[in-house]
Coordinates of C-alpha atoms and ligand atoms in Angstrom, one line a residue:
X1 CA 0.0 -24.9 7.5
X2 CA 2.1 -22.1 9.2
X3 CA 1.9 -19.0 6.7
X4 CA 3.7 -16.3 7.3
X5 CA 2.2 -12.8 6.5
X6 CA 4.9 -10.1 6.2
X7 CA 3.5 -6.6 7.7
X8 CA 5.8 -3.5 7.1
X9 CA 4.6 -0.3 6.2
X10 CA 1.7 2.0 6.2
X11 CA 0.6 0.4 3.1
X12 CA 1.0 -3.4 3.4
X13 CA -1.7 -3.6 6.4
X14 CA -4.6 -2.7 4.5
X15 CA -3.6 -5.3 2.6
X16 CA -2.6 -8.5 5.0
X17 CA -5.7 -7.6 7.4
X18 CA -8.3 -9.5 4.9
X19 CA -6.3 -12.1 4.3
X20 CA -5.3 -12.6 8.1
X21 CA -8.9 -13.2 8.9
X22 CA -9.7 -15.3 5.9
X23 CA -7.4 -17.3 6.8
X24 CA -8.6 -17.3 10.6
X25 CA -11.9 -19.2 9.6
X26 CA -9.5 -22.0 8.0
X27 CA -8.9 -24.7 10.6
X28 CA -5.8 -25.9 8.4
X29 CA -4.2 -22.5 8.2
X30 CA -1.7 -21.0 10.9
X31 CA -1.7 -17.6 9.9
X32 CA 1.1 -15.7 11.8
X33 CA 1.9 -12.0 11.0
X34 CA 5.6 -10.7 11.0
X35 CA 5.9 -7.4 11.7
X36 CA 9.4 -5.9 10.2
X37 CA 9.3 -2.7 12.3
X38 CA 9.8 -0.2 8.9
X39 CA 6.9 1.7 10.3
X40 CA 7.2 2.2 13.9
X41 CA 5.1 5.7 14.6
X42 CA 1.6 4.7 16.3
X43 CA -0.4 6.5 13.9
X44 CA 1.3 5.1 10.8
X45 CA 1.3 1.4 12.6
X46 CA -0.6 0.5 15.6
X47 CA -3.5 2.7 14.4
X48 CA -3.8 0.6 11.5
X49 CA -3.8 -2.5 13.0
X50 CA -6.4 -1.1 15.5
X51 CA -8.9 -0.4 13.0
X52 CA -8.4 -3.4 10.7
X53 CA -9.0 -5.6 14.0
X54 CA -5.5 -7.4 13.8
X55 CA -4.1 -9.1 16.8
X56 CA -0.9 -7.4 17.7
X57 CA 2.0 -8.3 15.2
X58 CA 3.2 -11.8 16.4
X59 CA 6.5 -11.6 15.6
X60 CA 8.4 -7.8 15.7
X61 CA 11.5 -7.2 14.0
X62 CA 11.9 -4.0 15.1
X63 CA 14.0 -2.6 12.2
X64 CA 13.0 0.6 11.7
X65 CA 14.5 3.5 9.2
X66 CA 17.6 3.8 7.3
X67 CA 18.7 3.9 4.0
X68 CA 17.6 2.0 1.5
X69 CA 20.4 -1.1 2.1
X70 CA 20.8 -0.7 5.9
X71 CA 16.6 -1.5 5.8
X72 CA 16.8 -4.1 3.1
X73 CA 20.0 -5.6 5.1
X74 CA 18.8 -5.3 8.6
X75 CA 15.2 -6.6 7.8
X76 CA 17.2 -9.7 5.8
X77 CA 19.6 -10.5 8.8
X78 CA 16.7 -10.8 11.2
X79 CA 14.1 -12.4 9.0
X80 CA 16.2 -15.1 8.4
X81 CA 16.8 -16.4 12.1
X82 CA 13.2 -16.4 12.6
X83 CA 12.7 -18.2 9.2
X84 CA 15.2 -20.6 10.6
X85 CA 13.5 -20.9 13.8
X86 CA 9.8 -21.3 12.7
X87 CA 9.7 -22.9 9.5
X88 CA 6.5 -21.9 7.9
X89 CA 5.7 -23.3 5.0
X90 CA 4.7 -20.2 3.0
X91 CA 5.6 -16.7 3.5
X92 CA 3.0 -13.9 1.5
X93 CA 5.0 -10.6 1.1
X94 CA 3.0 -7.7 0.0
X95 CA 3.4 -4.6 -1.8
X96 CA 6.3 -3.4 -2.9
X97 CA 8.0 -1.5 0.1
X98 CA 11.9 -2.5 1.2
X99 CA 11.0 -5.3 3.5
X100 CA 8.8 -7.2 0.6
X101 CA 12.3 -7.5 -1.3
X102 CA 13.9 -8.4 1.7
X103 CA 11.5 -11.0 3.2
X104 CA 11.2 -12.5 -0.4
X105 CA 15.2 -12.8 -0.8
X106 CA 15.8 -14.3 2.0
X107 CA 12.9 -17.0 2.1
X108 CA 14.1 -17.8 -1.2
X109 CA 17.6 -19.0 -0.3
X110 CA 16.9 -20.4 3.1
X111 CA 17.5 -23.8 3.5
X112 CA 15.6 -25.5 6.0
X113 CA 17.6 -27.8 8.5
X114 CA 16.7 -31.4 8.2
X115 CA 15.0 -31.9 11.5
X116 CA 13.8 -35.8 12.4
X117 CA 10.5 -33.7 13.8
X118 CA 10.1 -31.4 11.2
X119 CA 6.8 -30.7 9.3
X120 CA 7.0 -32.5 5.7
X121 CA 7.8 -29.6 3.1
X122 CA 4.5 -28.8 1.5
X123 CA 6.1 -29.2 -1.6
X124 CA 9.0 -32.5 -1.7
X125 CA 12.1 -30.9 -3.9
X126 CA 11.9 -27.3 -1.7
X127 CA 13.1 -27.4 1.9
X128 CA 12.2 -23.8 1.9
X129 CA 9.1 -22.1 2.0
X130 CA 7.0 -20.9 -0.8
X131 CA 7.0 -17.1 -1.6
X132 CA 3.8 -15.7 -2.9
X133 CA 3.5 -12.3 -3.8
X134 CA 0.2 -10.3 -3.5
X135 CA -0.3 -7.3 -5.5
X136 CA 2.5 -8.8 -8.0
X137 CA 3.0 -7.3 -12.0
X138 CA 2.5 -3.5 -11.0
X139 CA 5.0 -2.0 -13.3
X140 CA 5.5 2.2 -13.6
X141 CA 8.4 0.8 -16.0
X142 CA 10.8 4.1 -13.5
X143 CA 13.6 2.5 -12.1
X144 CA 14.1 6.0 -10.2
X145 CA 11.1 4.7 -8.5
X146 CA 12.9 2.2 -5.6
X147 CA 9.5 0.4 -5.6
X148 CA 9.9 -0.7 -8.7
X149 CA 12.9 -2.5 -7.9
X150 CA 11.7 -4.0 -5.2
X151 CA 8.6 -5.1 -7.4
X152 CA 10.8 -6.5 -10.1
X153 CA 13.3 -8.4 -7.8
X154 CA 9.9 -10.1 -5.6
X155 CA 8.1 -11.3 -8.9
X156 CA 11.1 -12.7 -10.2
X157 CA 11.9 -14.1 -7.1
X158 CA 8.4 -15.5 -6.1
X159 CA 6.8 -19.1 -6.4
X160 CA 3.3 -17.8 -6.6
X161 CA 2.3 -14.2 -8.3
X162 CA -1.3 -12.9 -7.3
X163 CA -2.1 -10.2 -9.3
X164 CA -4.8 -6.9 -9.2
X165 CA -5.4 -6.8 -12.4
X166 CA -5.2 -8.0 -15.9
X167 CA -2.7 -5.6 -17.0
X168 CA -0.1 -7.1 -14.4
X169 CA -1.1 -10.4 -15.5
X170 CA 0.4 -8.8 -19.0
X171 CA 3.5 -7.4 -17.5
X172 CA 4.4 -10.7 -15.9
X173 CA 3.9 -12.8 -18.8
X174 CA 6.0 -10.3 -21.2
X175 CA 8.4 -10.4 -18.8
X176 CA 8.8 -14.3 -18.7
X177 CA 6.9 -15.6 -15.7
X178 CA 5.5 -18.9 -16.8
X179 CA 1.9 -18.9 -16.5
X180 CA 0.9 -20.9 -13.9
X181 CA 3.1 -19.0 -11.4
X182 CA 0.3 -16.3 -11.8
X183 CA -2.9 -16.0 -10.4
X184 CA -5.0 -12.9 -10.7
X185 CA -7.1 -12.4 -8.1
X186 CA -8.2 -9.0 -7.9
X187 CA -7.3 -6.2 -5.5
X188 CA -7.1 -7.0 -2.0
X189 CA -7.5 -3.3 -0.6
X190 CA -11.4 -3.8 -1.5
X191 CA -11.5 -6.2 0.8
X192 CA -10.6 -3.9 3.6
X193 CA -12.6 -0.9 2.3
X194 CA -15.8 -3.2 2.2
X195 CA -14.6 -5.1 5.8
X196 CA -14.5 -1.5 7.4
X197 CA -17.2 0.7 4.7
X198 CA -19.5 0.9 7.9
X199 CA -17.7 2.3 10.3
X200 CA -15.8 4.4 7.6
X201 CA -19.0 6.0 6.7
X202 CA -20.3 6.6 10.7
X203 CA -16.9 8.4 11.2
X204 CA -16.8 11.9 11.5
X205 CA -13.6 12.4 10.7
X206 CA -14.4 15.6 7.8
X207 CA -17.1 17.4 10.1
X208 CA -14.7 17.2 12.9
X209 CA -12.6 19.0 10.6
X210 CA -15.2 22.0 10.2
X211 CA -15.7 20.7 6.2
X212 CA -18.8 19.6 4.8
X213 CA -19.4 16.7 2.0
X214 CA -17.9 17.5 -1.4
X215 CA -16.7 20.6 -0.7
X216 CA -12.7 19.9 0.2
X217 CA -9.8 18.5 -1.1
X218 CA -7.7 16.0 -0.1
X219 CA -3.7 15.8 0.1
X220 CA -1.1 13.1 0.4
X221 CA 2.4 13.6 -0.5
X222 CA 5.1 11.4 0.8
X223 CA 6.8 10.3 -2.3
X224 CA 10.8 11.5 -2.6
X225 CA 10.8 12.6 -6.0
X226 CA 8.0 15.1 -4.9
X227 CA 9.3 16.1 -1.2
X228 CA 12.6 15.4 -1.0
X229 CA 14.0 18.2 -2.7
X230 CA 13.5 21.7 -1.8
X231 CA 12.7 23.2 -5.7
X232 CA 9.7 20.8 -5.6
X233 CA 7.9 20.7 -2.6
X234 CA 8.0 24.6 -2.3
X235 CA 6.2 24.5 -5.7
X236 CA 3.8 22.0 -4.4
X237 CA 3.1 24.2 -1.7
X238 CA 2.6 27.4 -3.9
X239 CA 0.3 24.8 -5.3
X240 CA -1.9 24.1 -2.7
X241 CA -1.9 27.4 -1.0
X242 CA -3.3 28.8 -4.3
X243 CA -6.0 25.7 -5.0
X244 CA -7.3 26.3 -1.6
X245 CA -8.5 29.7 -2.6
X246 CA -11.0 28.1 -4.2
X247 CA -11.5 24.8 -2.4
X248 CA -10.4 24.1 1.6
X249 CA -7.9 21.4 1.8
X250 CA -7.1 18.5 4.4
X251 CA -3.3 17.4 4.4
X252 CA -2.4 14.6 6.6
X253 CA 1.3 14.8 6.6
X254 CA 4.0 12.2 6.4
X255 CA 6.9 12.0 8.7
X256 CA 8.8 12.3 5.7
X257 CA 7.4 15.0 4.2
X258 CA 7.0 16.8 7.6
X259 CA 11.0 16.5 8.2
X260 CA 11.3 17.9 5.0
X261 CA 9.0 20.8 5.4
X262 CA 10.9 21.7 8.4
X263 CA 14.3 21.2 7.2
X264 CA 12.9 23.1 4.0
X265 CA 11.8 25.9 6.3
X266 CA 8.4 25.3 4.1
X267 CA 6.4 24.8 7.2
X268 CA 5.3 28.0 8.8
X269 CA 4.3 29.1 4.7
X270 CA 1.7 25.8 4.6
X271 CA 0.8 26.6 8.6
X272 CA 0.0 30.4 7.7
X273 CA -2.3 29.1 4.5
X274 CA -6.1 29.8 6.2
X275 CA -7.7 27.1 4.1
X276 CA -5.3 24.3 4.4
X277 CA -6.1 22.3 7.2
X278 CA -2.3 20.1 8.2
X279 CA -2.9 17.2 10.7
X280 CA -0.7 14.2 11.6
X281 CA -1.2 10.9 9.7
X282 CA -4.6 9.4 10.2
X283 CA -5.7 6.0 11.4
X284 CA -7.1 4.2 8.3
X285 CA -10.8 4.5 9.3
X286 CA -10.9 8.1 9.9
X287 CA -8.9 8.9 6.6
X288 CA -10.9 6.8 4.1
X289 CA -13.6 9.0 5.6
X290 CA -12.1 11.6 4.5
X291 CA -11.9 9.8 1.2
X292 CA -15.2 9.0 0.9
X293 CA -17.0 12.5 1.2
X294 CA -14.1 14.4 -0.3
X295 CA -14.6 16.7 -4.2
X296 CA -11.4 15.4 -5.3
X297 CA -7.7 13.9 -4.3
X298 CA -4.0 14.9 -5.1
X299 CA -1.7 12.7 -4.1
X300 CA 1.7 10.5 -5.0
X301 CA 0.1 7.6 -3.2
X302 CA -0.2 4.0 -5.0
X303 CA -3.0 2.6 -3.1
X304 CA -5.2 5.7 -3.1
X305 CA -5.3 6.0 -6.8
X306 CA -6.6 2.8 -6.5
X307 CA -9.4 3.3 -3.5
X308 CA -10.4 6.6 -5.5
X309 CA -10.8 4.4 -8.5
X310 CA -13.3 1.9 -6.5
X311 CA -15.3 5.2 -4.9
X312 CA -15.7 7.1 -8.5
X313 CA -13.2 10.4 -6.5
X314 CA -11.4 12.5 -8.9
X315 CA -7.5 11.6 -8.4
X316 CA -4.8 13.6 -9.4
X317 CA -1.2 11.9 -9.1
X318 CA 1.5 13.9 -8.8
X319 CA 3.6 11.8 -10.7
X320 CA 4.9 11.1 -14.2
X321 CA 4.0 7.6 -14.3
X322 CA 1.6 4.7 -12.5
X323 CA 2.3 1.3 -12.1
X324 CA -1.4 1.2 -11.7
X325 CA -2.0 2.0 -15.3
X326 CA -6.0 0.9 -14.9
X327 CA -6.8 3.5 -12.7
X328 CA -5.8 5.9 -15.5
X329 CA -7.5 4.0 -18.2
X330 CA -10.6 3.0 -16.5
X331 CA -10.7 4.8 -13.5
X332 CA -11.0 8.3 -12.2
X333 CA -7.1 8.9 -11.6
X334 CA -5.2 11.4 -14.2
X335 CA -1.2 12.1 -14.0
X336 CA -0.7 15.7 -13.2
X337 CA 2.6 18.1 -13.4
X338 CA 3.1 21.2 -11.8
X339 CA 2.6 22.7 -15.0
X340 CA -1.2 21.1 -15.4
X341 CA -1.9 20.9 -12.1
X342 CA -4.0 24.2 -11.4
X343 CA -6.0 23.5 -14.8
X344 CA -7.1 20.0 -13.8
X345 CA -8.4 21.4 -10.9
X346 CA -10.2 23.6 -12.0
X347 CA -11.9 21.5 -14.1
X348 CA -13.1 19.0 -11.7
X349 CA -14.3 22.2 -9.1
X350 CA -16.5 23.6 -12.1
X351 CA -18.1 20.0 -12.5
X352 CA -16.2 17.9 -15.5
X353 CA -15.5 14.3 -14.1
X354 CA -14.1 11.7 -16.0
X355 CA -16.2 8.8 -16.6
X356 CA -15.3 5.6 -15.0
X357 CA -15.4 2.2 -14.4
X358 CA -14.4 -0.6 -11.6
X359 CA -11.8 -3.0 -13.0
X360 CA -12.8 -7.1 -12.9
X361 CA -12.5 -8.7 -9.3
X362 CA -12.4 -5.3 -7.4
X363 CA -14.9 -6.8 -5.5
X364 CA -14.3 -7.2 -1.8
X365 CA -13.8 -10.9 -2.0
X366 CA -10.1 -11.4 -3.4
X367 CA -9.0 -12.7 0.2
X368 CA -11.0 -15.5 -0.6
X369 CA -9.9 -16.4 -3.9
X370 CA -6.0 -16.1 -2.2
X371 CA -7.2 -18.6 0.2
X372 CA -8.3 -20.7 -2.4
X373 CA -5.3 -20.5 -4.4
X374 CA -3.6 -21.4 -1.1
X375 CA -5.4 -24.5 -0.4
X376 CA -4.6 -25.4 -4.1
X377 CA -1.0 -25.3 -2.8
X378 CA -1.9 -27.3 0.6
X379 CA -3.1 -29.8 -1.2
X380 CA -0.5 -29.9 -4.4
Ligands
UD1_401 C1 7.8 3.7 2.5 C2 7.9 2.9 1.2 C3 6.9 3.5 0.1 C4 5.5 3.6 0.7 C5 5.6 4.4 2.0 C6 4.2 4.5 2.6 C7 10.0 1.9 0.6 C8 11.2 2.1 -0.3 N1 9.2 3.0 0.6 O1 8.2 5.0 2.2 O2 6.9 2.6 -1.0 O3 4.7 4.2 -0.3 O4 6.4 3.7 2.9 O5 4.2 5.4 3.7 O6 9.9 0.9 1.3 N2 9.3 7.7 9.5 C9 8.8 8.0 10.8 N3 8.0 7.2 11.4 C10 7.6 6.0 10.8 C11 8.1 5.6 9.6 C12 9.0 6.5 8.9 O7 9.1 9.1 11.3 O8 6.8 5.2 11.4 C13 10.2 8.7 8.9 C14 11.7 8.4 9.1 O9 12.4 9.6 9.2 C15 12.1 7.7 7.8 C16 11.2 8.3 6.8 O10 10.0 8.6 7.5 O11 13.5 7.8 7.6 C17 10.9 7.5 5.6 O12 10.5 6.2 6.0 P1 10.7 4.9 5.1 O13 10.0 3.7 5.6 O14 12.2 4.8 4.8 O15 10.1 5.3 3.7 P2 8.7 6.0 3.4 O16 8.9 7.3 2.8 O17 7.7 5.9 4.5

């Protein structure tokens, strides 16, 4: 069974890596990872798959960056001759970054030529492949927010819907989506954490840094509601130069949020902040050990509300909303403002931290129960 895995951005390859070699052990399963090319830097690509021991992408669609329909069109237009070309009989898309809703519309509409060789479908009325969508029903219910565009157009779209969490399970269902469409099955960026927890926890990535256990904070901002215009990332940075009066601070920068800085002239201000530590994006092993053995996070991040969550790390989202709603109810993670930034912090540095807990099937075995769901299919 040729499945295709679709690999994009930053974010997607924490999440394809455990299924990859799940599906490695299978001897029915052809798993084949498609690379789209939206990520293209080494460190926010190559690194990743470096460290989550992935073979190099084997198939590269070298798109790149653009604008939101120049990616989405570009990723679409050269998806579909390799769809054409190799026929798998399920694509997974991941995630909700431009090249999931792109992958998933155009496996959707292909039509498979009727070839005297060609495999049988896996399922007889489709001559297409089957979509599934992993990570599907996040809802931040902010259509500002393009990722939830892309979220609602893949689920909709999408043959099979493997969920995180109950709550999505909920979104899906009030939304429609017949039930046995969905499948929840936990969240798959365990998996990776718990692949890679050992040589997360030998790396030195914080004492390299000069910083010692529980004593820093961590940054990520890359969202464009946040860094995109001038009035609010200066006030972010006011923001951090004052926290780190009281608490040193790593921030990994985004290419994004870099250009901005510059064109913002915002980055000498950060630069001349003593107790800010700026480096370039990290590989994933050496930033979740920055993770680990950080006091708290701020960040605009999806996944990292969840992996602070998982670890018990105070995590404070610069953002109004979550389509990861659990990590607010159960888990460490608390929406901040600008206005109520300063006081949260405070309140974790003098020692209040919220009480939580790990959601069901944030386990480190939800590639497994994919696979499973997948042999289901095989043999439907
Ligand atoms: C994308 C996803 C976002 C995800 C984020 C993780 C969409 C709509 N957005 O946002 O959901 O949270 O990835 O990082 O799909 N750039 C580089 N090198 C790279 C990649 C990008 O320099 O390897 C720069 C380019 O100037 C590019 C900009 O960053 O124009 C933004 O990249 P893009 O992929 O469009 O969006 P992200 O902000 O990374």
């Amino acid at each position: 069974m040729k499945i295709h895995l679709i690999a994009a951005a930053r974010p997607n390859f924490m999440k394809i890596a455990p299924l990859y070699h799940a599906l490695k052990k299978e001897a029915w399963a052809d798993p084949v990872i498609v690379h789209t090319g939206q990520h293209y830097d080494i460190n926010m690509s190559d690194a990743f798959f470096k460290d989550l021991e992935l073979p190099e992408p084997h198939i590269h669609l070298g798109i790149g960056s653009g604008s939101h329909a120049e990616q989405t069109g570009n990723v679409m237009i050269a998806y579909e001759k390799v769809l054409l070309r190799e026929m798998p009989a399920l694509v997974v898309v991941v995630g909700d970054v431009n090249s999931t809703i792109a992958c998933t519309i155009t496996a959707s509409k292909i039509v498979y030529p009727a070839l005297p060789d060609r495999p049988t479908p896996i399922r007889s009325n489709i001559n297409r492949p089957i979509v599934a969508h992993l990570e599907a029903g996040l809802r931040s219910n902010d259509r500002t927010m393009p990722e939830e565009i892309n979220r609602i157009v893949t689920d909709a779209l999408a043959d099979i819907l493997w969920t995180p969490s109950t709550d999505a399970v909920e979104n899906l269902l009030t939304e429609g989506v017949s039930r046995e469409k969905i499948k929840n099955v936990g969240n798959i960026m365990i998996d990776s954490l718990e692949m890679m927890r050992g040589k997360i926890e030998r790396a030195g990535a914080f004492r390299e840094l000069g910083l010692t256990k529980g004593n820093y904070g961590l940054i990520t901002l890359h969202r464009p509601s946040n860094v995109d215009s001038p009035a609010s990332l200066s006030t972010l940075c006011r923001m951090l130069i004052g926290a780190s009066q009281e608490t040193p601070l790593v921030f990994p920068i985004h290419p994004r949020t870099r250009k901005n800085l510059d064109t913002f002239g915002l980055m000498d201000t950060l630069r001349d902040a003593e107790r800010i530590i700026l480096t370039e994006p990290m590989n994933y092993i050496r930033f979740m050990n920055l993770v680990f053995n950080c006091k708290y996070v701020i960040t605009d991040s999806g996944g990292i509300q969840e992996e602070t969550t998982y670890l018990g790390i105070p995590c404070l989202t610069m953002r109004p909303n979550t389509e990861r709603p659990v990590t607010v109810d159960q888990g460490t993670n608390q929406l901040c403002t600008m206005e109520n930034l300063q006081r949260r912090i405070e309140r974790i540095t003098s020692g209040t931290v919220k009480p939580y807990s790990v959601p069901d099937l944030w386990d480190g075995h939800t590639a497994g129960r994919i696979v499973e769901s997948i042999r289901t299919i095989r043999l439907g």
